[in-house]
Coordinates of C-alpha atoms in Angstrom, one line a residue:
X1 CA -26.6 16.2 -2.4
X2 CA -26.9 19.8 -3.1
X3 CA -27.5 21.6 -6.4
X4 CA -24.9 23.7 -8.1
X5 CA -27.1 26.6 -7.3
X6 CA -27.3 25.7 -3.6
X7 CA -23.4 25.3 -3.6
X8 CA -23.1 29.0 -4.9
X9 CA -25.5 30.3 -2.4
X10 CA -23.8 28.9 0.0
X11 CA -20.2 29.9 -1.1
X12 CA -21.7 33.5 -1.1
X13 CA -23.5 33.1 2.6
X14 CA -19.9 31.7 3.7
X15 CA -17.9 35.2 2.5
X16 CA -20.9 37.1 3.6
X17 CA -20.0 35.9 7.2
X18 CA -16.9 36.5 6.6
X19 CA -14.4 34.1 5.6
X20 CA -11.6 35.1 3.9
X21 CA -10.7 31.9 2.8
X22 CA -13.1 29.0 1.2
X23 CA -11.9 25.4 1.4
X24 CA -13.1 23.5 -1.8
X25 CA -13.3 19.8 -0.3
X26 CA -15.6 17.2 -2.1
X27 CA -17.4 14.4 -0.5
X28 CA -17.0 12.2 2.6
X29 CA -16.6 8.7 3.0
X30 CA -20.3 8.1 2.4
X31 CA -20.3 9.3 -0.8
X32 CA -20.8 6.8 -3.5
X33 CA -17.9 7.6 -5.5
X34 CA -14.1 7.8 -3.8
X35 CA -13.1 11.1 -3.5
X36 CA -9.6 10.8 -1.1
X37 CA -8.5 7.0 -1.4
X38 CA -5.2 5.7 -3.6
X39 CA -7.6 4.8 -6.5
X40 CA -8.4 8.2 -6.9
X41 CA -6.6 9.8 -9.5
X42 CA -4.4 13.1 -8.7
X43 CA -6.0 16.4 -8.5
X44 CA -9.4 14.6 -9.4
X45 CA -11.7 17.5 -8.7
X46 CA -10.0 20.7 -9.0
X47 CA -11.8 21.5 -11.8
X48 CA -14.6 21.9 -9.1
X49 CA -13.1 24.8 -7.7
X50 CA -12.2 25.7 -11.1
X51 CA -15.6 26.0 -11.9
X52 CA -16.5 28.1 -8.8
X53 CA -13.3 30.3 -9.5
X54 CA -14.3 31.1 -13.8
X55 CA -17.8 31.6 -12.6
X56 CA -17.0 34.4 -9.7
X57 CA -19.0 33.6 -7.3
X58 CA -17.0 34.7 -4.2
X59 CA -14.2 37.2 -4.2
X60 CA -11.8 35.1 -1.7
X61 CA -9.5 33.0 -3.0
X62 CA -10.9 29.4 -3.3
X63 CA -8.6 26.2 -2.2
X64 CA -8.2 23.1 -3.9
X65 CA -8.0 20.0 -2.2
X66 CA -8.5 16.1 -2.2
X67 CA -5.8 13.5 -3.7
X68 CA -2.6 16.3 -4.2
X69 CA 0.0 14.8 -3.0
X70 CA 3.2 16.3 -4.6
X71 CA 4.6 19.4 -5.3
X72 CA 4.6 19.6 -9.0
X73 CA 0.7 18.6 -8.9
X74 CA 0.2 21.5 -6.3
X75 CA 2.2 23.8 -8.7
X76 CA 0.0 22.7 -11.8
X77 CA -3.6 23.4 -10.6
X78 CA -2.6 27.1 -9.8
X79 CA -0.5 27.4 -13.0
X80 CA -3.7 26.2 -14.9
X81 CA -5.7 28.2 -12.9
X82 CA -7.6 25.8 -10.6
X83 CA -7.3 27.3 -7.7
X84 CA -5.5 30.2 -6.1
X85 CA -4.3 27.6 -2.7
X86 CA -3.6 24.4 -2.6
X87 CA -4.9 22.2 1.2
X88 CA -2.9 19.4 2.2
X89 CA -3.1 17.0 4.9
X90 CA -1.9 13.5 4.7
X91 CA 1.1 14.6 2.8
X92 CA 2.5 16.4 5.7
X93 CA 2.2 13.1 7.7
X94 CA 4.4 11.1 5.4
X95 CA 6.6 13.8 5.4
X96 CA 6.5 16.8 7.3
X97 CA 9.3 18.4 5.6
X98 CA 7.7 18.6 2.2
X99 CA 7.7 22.1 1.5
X100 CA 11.1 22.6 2.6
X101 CA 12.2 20.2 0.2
X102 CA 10.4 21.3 -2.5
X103 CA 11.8 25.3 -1.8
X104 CA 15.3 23.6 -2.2
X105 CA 15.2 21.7 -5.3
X106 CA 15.0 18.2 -3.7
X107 CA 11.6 16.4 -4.5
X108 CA 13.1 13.1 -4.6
X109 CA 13.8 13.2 -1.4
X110 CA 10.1 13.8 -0.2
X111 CA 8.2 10.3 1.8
X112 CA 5.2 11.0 -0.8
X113 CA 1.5 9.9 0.6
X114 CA 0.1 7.1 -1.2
X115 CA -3.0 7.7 0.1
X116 CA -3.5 4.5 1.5
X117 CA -6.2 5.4 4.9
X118 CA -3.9 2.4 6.7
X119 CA -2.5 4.4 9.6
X120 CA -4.2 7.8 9.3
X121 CA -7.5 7.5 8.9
X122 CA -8.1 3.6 9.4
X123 CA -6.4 4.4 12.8
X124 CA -9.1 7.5 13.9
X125 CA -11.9 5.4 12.9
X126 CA -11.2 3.1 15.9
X127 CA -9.7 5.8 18.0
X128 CA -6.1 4.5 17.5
X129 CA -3.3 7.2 17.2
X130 CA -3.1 8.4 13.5
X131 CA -0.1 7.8 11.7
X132 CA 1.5 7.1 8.5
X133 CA 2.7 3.9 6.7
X134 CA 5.2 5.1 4.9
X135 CA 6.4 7.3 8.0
X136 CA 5.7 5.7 11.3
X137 CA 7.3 8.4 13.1
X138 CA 4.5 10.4 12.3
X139 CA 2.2 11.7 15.4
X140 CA 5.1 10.0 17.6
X141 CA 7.6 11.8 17.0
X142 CA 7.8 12.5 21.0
X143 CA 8.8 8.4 21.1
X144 CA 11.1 7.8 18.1
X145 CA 13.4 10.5 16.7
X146 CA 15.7 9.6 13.6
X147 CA 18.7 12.5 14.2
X148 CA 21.6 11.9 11.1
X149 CA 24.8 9.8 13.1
X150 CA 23.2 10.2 16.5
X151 CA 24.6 6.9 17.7
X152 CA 27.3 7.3 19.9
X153 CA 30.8 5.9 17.8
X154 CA 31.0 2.9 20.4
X155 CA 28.0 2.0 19.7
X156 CA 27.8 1.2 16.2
X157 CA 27.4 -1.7 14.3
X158 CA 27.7 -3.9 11.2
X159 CA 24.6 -4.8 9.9
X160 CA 23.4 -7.3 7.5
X161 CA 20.4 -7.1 5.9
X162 CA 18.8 -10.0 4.2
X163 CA 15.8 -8.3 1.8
X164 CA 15.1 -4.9 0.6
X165 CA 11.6 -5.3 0.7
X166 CA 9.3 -2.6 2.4
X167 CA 10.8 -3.6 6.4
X168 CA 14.6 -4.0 5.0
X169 CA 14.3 -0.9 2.8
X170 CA 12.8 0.9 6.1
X171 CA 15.6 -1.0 8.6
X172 CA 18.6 0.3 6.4
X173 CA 17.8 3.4 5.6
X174 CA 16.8 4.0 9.8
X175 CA 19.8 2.4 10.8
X176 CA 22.7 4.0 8.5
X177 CA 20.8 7.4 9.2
X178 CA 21.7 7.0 12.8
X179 CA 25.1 5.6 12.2
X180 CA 25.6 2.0 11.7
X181 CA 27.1 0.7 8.8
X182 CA 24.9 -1.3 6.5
X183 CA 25.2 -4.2 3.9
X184 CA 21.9 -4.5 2.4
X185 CA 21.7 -8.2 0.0
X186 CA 18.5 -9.2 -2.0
X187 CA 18.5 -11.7 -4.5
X188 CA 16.8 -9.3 -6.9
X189 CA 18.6 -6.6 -9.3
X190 CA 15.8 -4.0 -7.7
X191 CA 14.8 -3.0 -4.2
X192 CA 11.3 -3.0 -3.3
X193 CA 10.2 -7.0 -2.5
X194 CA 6.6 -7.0 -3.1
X195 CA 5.9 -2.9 -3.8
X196 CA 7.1 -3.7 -6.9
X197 CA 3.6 -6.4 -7.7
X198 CA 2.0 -3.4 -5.7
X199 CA 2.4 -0.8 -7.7
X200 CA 0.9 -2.7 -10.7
X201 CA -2.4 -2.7 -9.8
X202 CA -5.1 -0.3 -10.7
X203 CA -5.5 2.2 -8.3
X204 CA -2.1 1.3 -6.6
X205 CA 0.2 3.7 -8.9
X206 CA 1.4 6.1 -5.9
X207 CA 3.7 3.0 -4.8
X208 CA 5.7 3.5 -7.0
X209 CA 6.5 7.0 -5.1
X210 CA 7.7 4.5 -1.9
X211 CA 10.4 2.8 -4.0
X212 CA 11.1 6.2 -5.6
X213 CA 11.5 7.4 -2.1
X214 CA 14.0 4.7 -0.7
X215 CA 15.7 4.4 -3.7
X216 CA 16.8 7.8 -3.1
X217 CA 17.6 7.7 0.3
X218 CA 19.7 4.5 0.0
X219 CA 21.5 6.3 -2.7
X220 CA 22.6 9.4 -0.9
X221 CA 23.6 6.9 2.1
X222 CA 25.5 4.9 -0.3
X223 CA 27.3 8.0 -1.5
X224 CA 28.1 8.7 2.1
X225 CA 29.6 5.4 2.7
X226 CA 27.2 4.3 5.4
X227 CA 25.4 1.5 2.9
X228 CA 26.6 -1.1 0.6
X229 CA 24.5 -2.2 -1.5
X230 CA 24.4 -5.8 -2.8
X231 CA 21.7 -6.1 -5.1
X232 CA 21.4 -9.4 -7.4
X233 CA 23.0 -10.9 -4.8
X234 CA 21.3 -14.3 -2.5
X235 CA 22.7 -15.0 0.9
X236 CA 23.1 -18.3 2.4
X237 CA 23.7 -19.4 5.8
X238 CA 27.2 -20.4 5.0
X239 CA 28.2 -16.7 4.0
X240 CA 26.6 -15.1 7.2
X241 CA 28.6 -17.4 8.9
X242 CA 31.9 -16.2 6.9
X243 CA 30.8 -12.4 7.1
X244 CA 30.5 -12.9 10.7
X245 CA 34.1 -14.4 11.3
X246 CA 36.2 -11.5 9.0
X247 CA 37.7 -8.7 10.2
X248 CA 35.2 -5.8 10.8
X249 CA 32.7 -8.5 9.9
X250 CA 28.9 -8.0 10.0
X251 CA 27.7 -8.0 13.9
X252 CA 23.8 -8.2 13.2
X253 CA 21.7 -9.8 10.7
X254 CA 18.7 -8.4 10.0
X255 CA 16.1 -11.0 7.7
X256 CA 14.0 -9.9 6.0
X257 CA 13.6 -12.0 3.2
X258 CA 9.8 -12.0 3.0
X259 CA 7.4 -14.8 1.9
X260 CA 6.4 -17.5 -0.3
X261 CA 2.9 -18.3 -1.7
X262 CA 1.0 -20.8 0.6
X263 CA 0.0 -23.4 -1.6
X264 CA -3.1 -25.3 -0.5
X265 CA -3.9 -29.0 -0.4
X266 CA -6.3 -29.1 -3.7
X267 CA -5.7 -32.5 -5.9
X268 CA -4.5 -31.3 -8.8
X269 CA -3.2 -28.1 -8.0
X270 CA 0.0 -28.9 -10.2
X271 CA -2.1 -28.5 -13.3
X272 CA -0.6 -26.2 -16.0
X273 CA -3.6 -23.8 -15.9
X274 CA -3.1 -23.3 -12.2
X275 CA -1.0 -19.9 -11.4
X276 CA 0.0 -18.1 -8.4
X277 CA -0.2 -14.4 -8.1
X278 CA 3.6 -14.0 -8.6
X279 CA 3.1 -15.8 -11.5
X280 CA 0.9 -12.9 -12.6
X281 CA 2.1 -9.8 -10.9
X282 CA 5.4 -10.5 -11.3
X283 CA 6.3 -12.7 -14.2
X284 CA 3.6 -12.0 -16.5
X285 CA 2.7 -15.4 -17.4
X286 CA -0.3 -15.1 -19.7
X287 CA -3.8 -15.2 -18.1
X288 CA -6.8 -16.1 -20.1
X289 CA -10.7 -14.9 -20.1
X290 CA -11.9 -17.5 -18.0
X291 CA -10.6 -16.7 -14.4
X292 CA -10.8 -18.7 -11.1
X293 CA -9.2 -17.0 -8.0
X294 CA -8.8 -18.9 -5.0
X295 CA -8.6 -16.8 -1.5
X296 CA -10.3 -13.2 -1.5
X297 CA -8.2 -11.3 1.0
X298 CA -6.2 -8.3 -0.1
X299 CA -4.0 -10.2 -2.8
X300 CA -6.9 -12.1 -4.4
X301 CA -8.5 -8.6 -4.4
X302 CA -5.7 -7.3 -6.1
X303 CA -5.0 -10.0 -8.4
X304 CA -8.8 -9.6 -10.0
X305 CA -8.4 -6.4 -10.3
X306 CA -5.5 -6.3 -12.5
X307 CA -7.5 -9.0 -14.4
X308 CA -10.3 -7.4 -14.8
X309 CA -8.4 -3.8 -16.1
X310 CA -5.7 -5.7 -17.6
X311 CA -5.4 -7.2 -20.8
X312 CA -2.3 -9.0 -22.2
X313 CA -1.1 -5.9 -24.2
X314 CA -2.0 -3.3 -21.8
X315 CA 0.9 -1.0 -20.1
X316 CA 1.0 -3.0 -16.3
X317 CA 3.5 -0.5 -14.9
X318 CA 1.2 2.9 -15.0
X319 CA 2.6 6.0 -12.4
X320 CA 0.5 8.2 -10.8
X321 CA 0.9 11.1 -13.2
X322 CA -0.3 8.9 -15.6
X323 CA -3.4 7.8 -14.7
X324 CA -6.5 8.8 -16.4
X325 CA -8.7 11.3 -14.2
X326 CA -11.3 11.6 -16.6
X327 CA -11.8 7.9 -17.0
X328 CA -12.1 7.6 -13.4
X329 CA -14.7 10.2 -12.9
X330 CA -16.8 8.9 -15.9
X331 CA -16.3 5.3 -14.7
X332 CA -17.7 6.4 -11.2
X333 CA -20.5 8.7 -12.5
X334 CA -19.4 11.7 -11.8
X335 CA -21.1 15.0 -13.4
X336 CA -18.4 17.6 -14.7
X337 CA -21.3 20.0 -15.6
X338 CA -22.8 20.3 -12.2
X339 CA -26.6 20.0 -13.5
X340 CA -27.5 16.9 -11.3
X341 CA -28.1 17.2 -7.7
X342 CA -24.6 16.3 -5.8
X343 CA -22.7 16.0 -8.9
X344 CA -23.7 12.6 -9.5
X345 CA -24.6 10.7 -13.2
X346 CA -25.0 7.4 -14.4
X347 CA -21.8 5.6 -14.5
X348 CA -20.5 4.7 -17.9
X349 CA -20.0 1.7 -18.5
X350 CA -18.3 2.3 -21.7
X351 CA -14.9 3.1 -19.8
X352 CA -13.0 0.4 -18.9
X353 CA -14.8 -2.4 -19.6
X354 CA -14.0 -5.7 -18.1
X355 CA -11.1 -7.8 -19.8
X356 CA -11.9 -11.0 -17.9
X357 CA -15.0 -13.3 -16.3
X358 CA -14.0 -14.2 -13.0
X359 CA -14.7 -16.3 -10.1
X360 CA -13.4 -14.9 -6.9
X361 CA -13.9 -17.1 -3.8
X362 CA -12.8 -17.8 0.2
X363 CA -13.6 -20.8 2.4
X364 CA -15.2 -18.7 4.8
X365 CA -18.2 -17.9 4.9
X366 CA -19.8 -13.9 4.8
X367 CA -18.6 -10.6 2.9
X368 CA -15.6 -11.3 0.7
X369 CA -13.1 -8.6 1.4
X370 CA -14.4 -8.1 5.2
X371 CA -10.1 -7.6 6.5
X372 CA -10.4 -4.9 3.5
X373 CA -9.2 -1.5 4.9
X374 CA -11.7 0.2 6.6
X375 CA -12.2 3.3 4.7
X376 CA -11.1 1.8 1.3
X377 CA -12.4 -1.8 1.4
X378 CA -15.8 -1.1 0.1
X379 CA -14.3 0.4 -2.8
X380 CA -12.5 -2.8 -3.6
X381 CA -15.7 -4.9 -3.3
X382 CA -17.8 -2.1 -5.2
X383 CA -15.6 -1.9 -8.2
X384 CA -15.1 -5.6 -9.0
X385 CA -19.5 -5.5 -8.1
X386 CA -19.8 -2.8 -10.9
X387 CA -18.2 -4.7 -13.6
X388 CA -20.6 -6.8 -13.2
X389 CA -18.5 -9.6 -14.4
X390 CA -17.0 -10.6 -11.0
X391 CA -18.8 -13.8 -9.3
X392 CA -18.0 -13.7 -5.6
X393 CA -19.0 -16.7 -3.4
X394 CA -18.3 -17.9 0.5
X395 CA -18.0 -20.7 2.1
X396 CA -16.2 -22.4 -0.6
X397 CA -14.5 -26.1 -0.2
X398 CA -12.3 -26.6 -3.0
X399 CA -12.5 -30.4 -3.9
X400 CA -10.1 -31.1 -6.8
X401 CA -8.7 -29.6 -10.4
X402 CA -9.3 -31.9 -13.0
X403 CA -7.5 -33.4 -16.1
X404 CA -9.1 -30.6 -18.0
X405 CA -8.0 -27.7 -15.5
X406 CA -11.4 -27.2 -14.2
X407 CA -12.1 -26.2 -10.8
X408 CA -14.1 -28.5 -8.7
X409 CA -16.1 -26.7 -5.4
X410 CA -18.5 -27.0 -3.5
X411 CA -20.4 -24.2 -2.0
X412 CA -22.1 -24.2 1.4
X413 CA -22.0 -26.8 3.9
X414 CA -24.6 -29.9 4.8
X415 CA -28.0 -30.4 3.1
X416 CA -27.6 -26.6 1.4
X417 CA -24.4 -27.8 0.1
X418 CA -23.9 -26.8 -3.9
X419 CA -21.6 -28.7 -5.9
X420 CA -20.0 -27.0 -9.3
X421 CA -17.2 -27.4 -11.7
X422 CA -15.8 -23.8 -12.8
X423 CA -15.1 -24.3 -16.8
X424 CA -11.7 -21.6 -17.1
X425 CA -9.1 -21.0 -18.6
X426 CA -7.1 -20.4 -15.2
X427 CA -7.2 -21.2 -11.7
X428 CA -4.9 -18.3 -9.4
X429 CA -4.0 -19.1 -6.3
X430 CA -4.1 -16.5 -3.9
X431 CA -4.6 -18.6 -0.5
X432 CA -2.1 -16.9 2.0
X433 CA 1.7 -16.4 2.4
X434 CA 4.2 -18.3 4.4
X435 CA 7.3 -16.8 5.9
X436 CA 10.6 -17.6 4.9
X437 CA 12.1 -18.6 7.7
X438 CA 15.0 -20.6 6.6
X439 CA 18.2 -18.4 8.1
X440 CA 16.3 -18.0 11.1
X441 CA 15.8 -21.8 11.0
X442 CA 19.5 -22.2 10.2
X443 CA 21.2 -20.2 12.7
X444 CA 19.3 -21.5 15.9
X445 CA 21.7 -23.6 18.2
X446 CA 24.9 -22.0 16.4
X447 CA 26.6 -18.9 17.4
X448 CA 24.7 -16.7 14.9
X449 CA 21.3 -17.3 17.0
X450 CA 21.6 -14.6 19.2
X451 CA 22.5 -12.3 16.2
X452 CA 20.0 -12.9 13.5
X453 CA 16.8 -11.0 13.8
X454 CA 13.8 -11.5 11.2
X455 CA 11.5 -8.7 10.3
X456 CA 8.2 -7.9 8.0
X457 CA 6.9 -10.9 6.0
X458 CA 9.8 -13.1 7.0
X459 CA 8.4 -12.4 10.8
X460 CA 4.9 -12.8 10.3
X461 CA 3.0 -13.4 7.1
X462 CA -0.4 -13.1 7.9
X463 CA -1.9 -10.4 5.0
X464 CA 1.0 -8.6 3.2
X465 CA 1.1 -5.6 5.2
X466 CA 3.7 -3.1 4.6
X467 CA 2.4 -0.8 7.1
X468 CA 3.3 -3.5 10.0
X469 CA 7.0 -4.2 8.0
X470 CA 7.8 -0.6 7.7
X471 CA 7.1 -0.2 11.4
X472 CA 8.6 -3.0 12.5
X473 CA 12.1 -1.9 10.5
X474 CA 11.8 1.8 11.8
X475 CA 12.1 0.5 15.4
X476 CA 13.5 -2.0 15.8
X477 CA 16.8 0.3 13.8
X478 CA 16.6 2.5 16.1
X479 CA 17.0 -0.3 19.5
X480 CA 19.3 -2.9 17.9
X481 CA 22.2 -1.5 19.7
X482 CA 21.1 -2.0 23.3
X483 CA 22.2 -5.2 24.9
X484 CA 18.9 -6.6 26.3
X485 CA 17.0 -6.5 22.6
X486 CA 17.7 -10.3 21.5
X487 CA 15.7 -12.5 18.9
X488 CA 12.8 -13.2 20.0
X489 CA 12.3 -10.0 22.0
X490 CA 12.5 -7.7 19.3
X491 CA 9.0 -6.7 18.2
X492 CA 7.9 -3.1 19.1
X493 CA 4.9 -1.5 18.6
X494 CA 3.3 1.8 19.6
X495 CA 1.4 1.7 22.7
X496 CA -2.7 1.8 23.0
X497 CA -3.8 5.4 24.0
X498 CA -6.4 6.6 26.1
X499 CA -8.4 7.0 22.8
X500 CA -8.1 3.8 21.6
X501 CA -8.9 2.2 25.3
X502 CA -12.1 4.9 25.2
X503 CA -13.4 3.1 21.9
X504 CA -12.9 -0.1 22.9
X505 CA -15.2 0.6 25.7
X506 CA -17.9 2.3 24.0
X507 CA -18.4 -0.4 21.3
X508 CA -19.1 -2.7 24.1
X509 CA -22.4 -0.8 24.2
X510 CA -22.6 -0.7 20.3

């Protein structure tokens, strides 16, 4: 990396030329150390340009970028004295009206960026169209349009939604925007399904912002009269069939009740020590120092990382405004001074220090973490490798739990086959998710079947993705009306592009 020196020579050449404008941007995706993903703190390294500005260097004004996301974090780094601009880019994807709605007051009403890389830069790295998760009409806004009561009066319905997870928060608030009326239901007194385990895990604060969001706008559509919502509230067949029969009854059902934990076939799984992830995300059940996590995709991930930052008496419910920027930056080795070559020091290992040993495993063999996202899944892997108190093995058979809640495996297959026994205090199970399917299941050969549609989780469980849910809800809002869309064909998805059909021939040559 280049020297402080070197940075100022080259700030100067730059103005020299010049500019009349220098963009303050800090690293790339091959840096070491994250510099733009949702584990970054807010505003991490405006005290970069900060630096650059106190020192008068150059005489233009200097812009601040990387992790700003919100208004009130723009308007603090100039007010401080950070920076005389502010750059964003992501932000205006989730919501392209963000400055407008700041100018009038109404911030909670801004799609905030969670910085997640699912749909925007995850996408351009395999030359798919960039997008947004939180907003899929972003970069196709030619193919979907969401216009306040658009839908012709004849042509609005009733709808029932069954879940206001991250697909029936998006569905609802889609739908009633357009013009239907909608009855949102979920058994729990909150909206959000599983954002709400999301947003407590280190490094996945900004979800809270999503919730924020469609609490909001479910609010203002309740106010309006064009949702009721039913919160605390668990549906059963029977009452779909009753809602369906009344008087300006529900025409549509819309599940999306989400999933359950797969439980695998292990002997002895029903041990007290064993715990599923809900257990632990969601119910708080007590964990101890001895961890064994079964299945490393993104929830077993997650779950070790809240294990290994989390102790029983921290605070598990951390928003983005309060995370700790300066831990992070020490924790990554980051040099606030500038007198190392690229800003880089020896990470301290002092900050946050591991709360937990634990054991994370798959059954298949290779890199745990390998469905990670593309430009965030190495930091996954590299902060559980850091701590240095994260075992992570493949190719793992689990044989049996024992009387004494120890886990039994064996690691490798044939004559390089390793048997151990895992001495811990707990065993979490994080092997998978299967869709709850009952209503579906329920209404098929009955009149309902041709009017209950399942979304998100409830349609396909697979990895927890909320970027597929929120799509999914978005569109399928916006065609429930027409006659031909029936369960079954109700799945839409944007179409490959020349881009993405360009990459997939190159990397035959790759």
């Amino acid at each position: 990396g280049s020297s402080w020196e070197e940075i100022k020579i080259l700030a100067q050449a730059i103005e020299d030329a010049g500019a009349t404008i220098i963009n303050t941007g800090i690293g790339w995706h091959e840096a070491r150390v994250p510099t733009i993903a949702t584990s970054v703190p807010r505003a991490s390294f405006s005290w970069v340009t900060r630096k650059m500005r106190d020192e008068k260097i150059v005489s233009v004004p200097l812009c601040a970028t990387n992790r700003i996301n919100a208004p009130h974090v723009a308007d603090d780094i100039i007010a401080r004295g950070d920076a005389d601009l502010i750059s964003m880019a992501r932000p205006f994807l989730a919501d392209p009206d963000i400055v407008r709605k700041s100018r009038e007051g109404d911030v909670d009403d801004i799609n905030t960026c969670i910085a997640c890389n699912q749909a925007c830069l995850d996408h351009a790295f395999i030359g798919r169209t960039a997008s947004c998760l939180v907003n899929p009409l972003a970069c196709h806004e030619t193919e979907l349009s969401v216009e306040e009561d658009s839908m012709p009066p004849e042509e609005r319905l009733t709808v029932g939604v069954v879940g206001a997870g991250p697909a029936g928060m998006a569905f609802a608030t889609t739908a009633a925007t357009i013009g239907h009326r909608v009855v949102l239901y979920d058994k729990s007194g909150e909206i959000g399904g599983q954002f709400n385990m999301a947003k407590r895990i280190p490094g996945k604060e900004e979800f809270h912002e999503t919730i924020r969001y469609f609490r909001h706008r479910l609010s203002k559509l309740e106010r309006a009269g064009k949702v009721e919502m039913k919160l605390g509230t668990e549906i059963q067949f029977s009452d779909m069939e009753f809602l369906g029969e009344v008087e300006d009854g529900v025409d549509r059902w819309i599940v999306a009740a989400g999933v359950d934990p797969r439980i695998p076939p292990i002997p002895g799984l029903d041990h007290p020590n064993v715990l599923s992830y809900i257990d632990v995300l969601r119910l708080g059940k007590p964990v101890g120092r001895k961890v064994a996590i079964i299945g490393a995709g993104g929830i077993g991930f997650d779950v070790a990382e809240f294990l290994l930052h989390h102790d029983d008496n921290a605070d598990h419910d951390l928003t983005a405004d309060e995370t700790n920027g300066d831990e992070f930056l020490q924790e990554w080795g980051v040099d606030r001074q500038n007198e190392t070559r690229g800003g880089l020091a020896e990470p301290d290992d002092s900050v946050n220090r591991p709360k937990r040993e634990i054991v994370l495993m798959q059954r298949k063999a290779g890199k745990l973490g390998a469905g990670l996202g593309k430009t965030t899944g190495w930091i996954h892997r590299a902060t559980l490798a850091k701590s240095g108190s994260v075992e992570m093995i493949g190719s793992v058979s689990y044989d049996k739990v024992d009387s004494d809640g120890n886990l039994h495996i064996t690691v490798g297959k044939g004559e390089k086959a390793a048997r151990r026994v895992l001495d811990v205090d707990n065993i979490i199970v994080c092997a998978g998710q299967i869709s709850k399917k009952d209503l579906e299941k329920d209404a098929a050969g009955t009149e309902l079947e041709e009017k209950v549609y399942t979304i998100g989780g409830a349609y396909e469980a697979g990895e927890l993705d909320a970027k597929r849910a929120i799509d999914m809800g978005t569109r399928l809002a916006l065609k429930i009306h027409q006659k031909d869309v029936v369960p079954g064909n109700h799945r839409f998805q944007a179409g490959q592009g020349p881009e993405e059909k360009m990459f997939a021939v190159l990397k035959r040559f790759t």
